[in-house]
Coordinates of C-alpha atoms and ligand atoms in Angstrom, one line a residue:
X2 CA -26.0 -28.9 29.7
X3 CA -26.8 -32.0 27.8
X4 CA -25.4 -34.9 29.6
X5 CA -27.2 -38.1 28.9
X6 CA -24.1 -40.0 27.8
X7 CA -22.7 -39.5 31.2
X8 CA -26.1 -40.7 32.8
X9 CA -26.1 -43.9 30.7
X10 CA -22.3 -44.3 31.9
X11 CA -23.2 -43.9 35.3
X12 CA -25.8 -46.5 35.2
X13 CA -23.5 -49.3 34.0
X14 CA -20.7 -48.1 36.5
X15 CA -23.0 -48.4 39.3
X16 CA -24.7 -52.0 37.9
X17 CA -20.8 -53.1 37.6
X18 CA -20.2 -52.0 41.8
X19 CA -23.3 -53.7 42.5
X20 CA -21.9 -56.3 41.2
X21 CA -18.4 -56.5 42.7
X22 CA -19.3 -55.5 46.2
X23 CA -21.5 -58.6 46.1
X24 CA -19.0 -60.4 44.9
X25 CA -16.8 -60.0 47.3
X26 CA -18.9 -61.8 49.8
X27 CA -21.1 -64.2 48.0
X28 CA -19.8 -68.2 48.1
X29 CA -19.1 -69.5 44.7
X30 CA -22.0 -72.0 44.7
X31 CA -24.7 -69.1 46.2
X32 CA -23.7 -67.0 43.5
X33 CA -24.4 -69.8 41.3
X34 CA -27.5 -70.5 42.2
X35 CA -28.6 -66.6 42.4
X36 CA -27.1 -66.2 38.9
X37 CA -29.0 -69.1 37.2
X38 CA -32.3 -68.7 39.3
X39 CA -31.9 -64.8 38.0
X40 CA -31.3 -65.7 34.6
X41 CA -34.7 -68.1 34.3
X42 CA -36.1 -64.8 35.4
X43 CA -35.3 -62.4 32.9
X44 CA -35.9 -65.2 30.1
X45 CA -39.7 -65.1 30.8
X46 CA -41.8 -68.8 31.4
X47 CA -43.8 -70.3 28.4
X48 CA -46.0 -73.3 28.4
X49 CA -44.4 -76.5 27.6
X50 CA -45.8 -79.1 25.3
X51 CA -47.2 -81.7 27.3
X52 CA -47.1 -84.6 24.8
X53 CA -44.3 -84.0 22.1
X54 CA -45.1 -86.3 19.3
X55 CA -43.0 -85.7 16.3
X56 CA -44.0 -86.1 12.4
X57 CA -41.5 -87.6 10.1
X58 CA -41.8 -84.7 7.1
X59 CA -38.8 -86.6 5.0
X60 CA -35.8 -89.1 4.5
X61 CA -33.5 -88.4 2.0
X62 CA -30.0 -90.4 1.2
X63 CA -27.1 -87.8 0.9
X64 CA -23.5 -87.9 0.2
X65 CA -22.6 -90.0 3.2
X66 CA -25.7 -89.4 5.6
X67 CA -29.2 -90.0 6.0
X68 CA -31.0 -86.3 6.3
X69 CA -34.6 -86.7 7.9
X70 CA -36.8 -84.0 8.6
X71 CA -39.0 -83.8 11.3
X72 CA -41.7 -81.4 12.7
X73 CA -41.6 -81.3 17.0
X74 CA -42.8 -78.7 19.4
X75 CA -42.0 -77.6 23.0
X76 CA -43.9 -74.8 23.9
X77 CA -47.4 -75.3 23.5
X78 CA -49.3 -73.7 20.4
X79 CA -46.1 -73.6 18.6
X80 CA -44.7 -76.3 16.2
X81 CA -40.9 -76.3 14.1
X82 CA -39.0 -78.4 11.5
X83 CA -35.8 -79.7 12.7
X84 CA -32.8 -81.5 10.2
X85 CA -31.5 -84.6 11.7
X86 CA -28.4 -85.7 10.0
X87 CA -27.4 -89.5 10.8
X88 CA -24.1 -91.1 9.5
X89 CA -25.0 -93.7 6.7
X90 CA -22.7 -96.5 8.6
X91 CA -23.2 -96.0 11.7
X92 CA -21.8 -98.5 14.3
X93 CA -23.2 -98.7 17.8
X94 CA -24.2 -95.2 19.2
X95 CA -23.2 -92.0 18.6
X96 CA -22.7 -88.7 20.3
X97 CA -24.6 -86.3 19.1
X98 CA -24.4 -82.4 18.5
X99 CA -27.9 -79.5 18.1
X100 CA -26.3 -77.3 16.0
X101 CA -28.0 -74.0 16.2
X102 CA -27.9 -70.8 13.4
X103 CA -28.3 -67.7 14.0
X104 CA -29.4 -65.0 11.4
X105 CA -29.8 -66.2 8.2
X106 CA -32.7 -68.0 6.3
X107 CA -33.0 -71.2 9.3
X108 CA -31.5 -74.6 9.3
X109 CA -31.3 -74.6 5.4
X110 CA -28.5 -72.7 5.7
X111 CA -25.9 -74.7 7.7
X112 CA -27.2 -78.6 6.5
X113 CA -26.2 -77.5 3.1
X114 CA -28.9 -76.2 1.4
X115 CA -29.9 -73.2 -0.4
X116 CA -32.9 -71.1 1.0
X117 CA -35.6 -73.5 -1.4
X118 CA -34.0 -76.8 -0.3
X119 CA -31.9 -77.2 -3.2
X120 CA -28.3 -78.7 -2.7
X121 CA -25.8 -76.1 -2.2
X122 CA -22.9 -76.5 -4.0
X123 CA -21.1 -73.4 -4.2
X124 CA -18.4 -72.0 -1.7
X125 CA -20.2 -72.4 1.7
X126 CA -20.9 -68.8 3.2
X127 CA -20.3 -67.6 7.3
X128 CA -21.6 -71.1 8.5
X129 CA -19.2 -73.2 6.4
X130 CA -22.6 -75.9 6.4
X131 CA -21.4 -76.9 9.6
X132 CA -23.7 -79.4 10.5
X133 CA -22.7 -81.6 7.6
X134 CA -18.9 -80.8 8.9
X135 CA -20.2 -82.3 12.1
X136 CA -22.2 -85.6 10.7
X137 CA -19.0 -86.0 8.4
X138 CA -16.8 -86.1 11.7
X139 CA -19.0 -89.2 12.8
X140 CA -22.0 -87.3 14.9
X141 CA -25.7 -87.7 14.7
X142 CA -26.8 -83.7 14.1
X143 CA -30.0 -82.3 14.8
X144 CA -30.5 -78.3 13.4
X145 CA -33.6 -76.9 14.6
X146 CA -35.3 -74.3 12.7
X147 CA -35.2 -70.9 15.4
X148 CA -38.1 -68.9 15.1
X149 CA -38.0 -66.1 13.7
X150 CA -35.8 -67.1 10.6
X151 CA -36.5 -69.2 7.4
X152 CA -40.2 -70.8 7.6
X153 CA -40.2 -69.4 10.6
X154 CA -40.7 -65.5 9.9
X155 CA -43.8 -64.2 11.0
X156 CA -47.1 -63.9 8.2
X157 CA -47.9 -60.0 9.7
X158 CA -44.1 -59.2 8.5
X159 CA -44.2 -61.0 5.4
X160 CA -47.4 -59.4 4.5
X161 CA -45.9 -56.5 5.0
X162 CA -42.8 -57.4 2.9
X163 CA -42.5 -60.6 1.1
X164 CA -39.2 -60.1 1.6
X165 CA -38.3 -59.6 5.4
X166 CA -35.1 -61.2 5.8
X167 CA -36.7 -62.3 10.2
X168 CA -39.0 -61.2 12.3
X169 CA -37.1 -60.6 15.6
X170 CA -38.2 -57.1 15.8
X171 CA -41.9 -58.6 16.0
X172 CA -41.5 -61.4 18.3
X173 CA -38.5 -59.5 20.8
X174 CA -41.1 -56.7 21.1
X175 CA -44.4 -58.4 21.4
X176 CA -42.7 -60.6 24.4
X177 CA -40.7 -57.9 26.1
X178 CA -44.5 -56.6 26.8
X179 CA -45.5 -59.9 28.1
X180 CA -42.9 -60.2 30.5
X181 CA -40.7 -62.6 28.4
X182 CA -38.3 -62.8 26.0
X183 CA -37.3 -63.8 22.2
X184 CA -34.1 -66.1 23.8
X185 CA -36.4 -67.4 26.2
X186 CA -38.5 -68.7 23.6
X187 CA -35.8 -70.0 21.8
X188 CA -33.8 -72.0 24.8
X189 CA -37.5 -73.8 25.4
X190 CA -37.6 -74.8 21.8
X191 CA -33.5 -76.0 21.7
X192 CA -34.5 -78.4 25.2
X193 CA -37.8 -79.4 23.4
X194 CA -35.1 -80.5 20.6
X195 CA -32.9 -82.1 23.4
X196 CA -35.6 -84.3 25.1
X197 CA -36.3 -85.4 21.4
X198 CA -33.3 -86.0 19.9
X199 CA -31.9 -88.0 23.6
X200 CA -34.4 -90.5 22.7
X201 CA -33.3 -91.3 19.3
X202 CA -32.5 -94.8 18.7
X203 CA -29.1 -93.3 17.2
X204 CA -27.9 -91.3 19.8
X205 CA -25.7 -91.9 23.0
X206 CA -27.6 -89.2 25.8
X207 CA -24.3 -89.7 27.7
X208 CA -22.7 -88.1 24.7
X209 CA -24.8 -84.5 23.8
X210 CA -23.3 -81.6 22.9
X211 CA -24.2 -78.1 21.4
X212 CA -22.6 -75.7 18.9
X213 CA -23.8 -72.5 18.0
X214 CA -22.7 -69.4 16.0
X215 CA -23.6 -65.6 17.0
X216 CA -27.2 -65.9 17.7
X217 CA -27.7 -69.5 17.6
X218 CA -24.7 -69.3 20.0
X219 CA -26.4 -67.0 22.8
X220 CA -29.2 -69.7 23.0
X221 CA -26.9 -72.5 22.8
X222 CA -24.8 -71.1 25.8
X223 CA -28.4 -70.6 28.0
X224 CA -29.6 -74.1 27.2
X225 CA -26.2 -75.4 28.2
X226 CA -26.2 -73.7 31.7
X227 CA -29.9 -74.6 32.0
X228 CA -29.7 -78.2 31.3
X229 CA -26.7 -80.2 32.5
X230 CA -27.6 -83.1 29.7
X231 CA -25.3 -80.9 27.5
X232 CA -22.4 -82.5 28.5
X233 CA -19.9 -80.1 25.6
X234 CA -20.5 -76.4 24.8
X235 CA -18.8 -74.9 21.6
X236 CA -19.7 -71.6 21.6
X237 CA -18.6 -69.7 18.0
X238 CA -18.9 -65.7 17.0
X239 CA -20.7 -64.5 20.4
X240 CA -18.3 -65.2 23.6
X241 CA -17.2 -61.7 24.7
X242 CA -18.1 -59.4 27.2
X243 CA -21.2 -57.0 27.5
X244 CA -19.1 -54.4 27.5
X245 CA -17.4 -54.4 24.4
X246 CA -20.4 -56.0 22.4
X247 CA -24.0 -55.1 23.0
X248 CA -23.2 -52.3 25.2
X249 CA -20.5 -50.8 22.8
X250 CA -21.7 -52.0 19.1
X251 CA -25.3 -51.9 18.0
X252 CA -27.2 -55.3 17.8
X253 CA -30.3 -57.0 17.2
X254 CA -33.2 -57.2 19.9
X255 CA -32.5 -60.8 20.0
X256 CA -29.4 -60.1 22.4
X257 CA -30.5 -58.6 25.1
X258 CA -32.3 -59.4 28.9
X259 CA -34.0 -57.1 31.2
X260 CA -32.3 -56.5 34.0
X261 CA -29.1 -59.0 33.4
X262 CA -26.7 -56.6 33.9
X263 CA -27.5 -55.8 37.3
X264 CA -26.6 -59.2 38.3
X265 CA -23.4 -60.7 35.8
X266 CA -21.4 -59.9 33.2
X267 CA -21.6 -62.4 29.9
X268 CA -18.3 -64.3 30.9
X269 CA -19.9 -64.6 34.1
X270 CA -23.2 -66.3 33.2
X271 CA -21.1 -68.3 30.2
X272 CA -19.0 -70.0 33.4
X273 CA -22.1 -71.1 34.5
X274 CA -21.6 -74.4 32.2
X275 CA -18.2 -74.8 34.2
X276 CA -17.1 -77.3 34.5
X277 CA -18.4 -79.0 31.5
X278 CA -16.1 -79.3 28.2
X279 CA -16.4 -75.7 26.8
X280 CA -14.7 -73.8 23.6
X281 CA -14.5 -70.0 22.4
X282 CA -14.5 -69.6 18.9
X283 CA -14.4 -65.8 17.2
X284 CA -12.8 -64.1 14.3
X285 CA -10.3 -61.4 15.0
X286 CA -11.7 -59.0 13.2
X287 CA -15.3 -59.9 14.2
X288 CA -17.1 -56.7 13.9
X289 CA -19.6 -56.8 16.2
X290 CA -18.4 -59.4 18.7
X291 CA -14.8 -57.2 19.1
X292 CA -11.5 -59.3 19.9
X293 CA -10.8 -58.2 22.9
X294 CA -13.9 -58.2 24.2
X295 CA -13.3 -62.1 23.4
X296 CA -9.4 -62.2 24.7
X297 CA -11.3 -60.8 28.1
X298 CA -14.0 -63.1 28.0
X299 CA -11.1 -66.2 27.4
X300 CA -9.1 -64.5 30.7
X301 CA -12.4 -64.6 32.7
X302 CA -13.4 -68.0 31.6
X303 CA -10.4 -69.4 32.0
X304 CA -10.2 -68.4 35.4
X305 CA -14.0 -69.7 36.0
X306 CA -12.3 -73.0 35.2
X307 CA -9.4 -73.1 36.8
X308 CA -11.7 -72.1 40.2
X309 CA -13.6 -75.2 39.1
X310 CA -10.5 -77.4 38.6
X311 CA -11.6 -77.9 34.9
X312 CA -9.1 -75.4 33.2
X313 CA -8.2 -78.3 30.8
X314 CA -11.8 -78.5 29.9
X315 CA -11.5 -75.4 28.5
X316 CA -10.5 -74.7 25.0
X317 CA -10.4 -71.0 22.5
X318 CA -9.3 -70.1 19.2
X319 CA -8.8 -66.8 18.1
X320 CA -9.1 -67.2 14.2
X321 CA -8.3 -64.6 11.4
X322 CA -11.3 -64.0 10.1
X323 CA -14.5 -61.8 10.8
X324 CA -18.1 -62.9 12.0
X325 CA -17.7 -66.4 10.6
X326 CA -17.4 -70.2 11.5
X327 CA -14.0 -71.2 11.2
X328 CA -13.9 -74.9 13.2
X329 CA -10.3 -75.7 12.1
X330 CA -9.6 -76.9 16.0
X331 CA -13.2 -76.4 17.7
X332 CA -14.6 -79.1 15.4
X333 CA -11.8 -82.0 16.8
X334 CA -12.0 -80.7 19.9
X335 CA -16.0 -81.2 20.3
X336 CA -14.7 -84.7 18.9
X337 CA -12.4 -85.5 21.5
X338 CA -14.4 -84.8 24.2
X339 CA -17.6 -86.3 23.2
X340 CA -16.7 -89.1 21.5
X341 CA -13.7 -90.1 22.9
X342 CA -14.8 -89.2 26.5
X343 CA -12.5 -87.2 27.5
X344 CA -14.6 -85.5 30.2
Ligands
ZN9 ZN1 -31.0 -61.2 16.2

């Protein structure tokens, strides 16, 4: 009798047992330090850049903002463009936000511009140009170009076809072999963009936070537990649980981590940022990050938070939409708590 679903289901019941028998007698901060010492793990290491020493590709007046362009790199061998978007008056300095995309054609795509660099002015698509949302709200933005996407799709898959929307398949597979991993490489390259964009003359460090959507917002979560200089987290279309996403719904290589399983679920390793400012952003009739795979991950967090004394650090929205940015609340609320304080 052919019984491999019931195998598979096995597996994942056992990894969840694992998990709550050692829960039941592990102290908060041990399990903390297993989780994020287990997480570096699965990630894979890369080389860092010893010496990052940025080029100025362009500075552009805009409607309101200065938009420069600038190349940087983080793990050595490997350069990327990043956006930075400054207020045109600014006065004193500013918090600042990495906004990071997710599928799509790279940075282009949420600083208001069409694939070629050309202004977009038509109806804004999934990302709702959010990082010019975010320099209009008064924050210095950086947007760095993830690999993968964009300029940044590989030469062997664009020989191939000139018209390979990424190349995650490529990369995830190539470093799953090595030992590492596509969001590995990623989270390097966002705290590459952090140790730059702390330095800017602009910019209050004191005052850094991240927002992500779906992909962008995987990576945005890791570098937030992984480097407490991210003082907000707004995590949009990606906060659920394993369970009802990637385990249940079929998605790109990019999402997944040997072996995570065996030691959290994704609420689990999300609480990590606790107790840090944090918000949950998804469309209720996201297809492939399902709402109540978000309602649970909200419960879990929220709990996470109340543990840490921090519940009102916490914020959600459940929106009526699908895989999409929506920011009606999450874009005030990064507001209030980075540039008003409220920490
Ligand atoms: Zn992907």
């Amino acid at each position: 009798m052919w019984n491999g679903d019931a195998f598979l289901d096995t597996l994942v019941v056992q990894a969840r047992l694992q998990r709550e028998n050692r829960a039941q007698s592990e102290p908060t901060e041990q399990k903390k330090t297993r989780l994020i010492r287990s997480l570096r793990e699965s990630l894979g290491e890369f080389e860092l850049t010893e010496a990052d020493r940025p080029t100025m590709l362009e500075r552009v007046e805009c409607d309101g903002f200065i938009r420069e362009r600038v190349e940087l790199s983080a793990v050595s061998g490997l350069t990327f463009g990043a956006y930075i978007l400054i207020p045109s008056k600014p006065s004193g300095k500013l918090p600042g936000v990495i906004a990071v995309h997710g599928h799509g054609y790279g940075s282009r795509q949420i600083c208001g511009m069409r694939e070629d660099g050309a202004s977009d002015n038509g109806d804004p698509d999934v990302y709702q140009h959010f990082a010019i949302q975010l320099v209009k709200k008064g924050f210095v933005v950086i947007a760095p170009d993830v690999i993968g996407f964009g300029e940044r799709r590989l030469e062997s898959d664009l020989a191939v076809d000139p018209n390979a929307p990424n190349s995650y398949h490529t990369l995830s597979t190539h470093l799953l072999m090595l030992g590492k991993t596509l969001t590995g490489l990623r989270v390097a390259e966002l705290l590459g963009t952090l140790d730059y964009f702390a330095r800017r003359p602009e910019i209050d460090s004191d005052k850094i936070g991240i927002a992500g959507f779906s992909g962008g917002s995987l990576i945005a979560y890791v570098a937030a537990v992984l480097d407490e200089r991210i003082r907000a987290s707004l995590l949009i279309g990606f906060p659920n649980t394993y369970q009802d996403s990637l385990m249940a719904v079929r998605h790109c290589l990019c999402n997944y981590t040997p072996g995570i399983l065996m030691q959290a679920e994704l609420p689990e390793l999300i609480g990590l940022i606790a107790p840090r400012p944090l918000f949950l952003e998804s469309g209720d009739a996201d297809p492939i990050f399902p709402a109540h795979g978000f309602t649970k991950a909200v419960q879990e967090l929220k709990r996470i938070y109340r543990q840490a004394n921090a519940e009102h650090l916490i914020g959600f929205d459940l929106f009526h939409g699908k895989h999409e940015i929506s920011g009606r609340y999450s874009f005030d609320w990064l507001q209030s708590v980075l540039a008003k304080g409220e920490q």
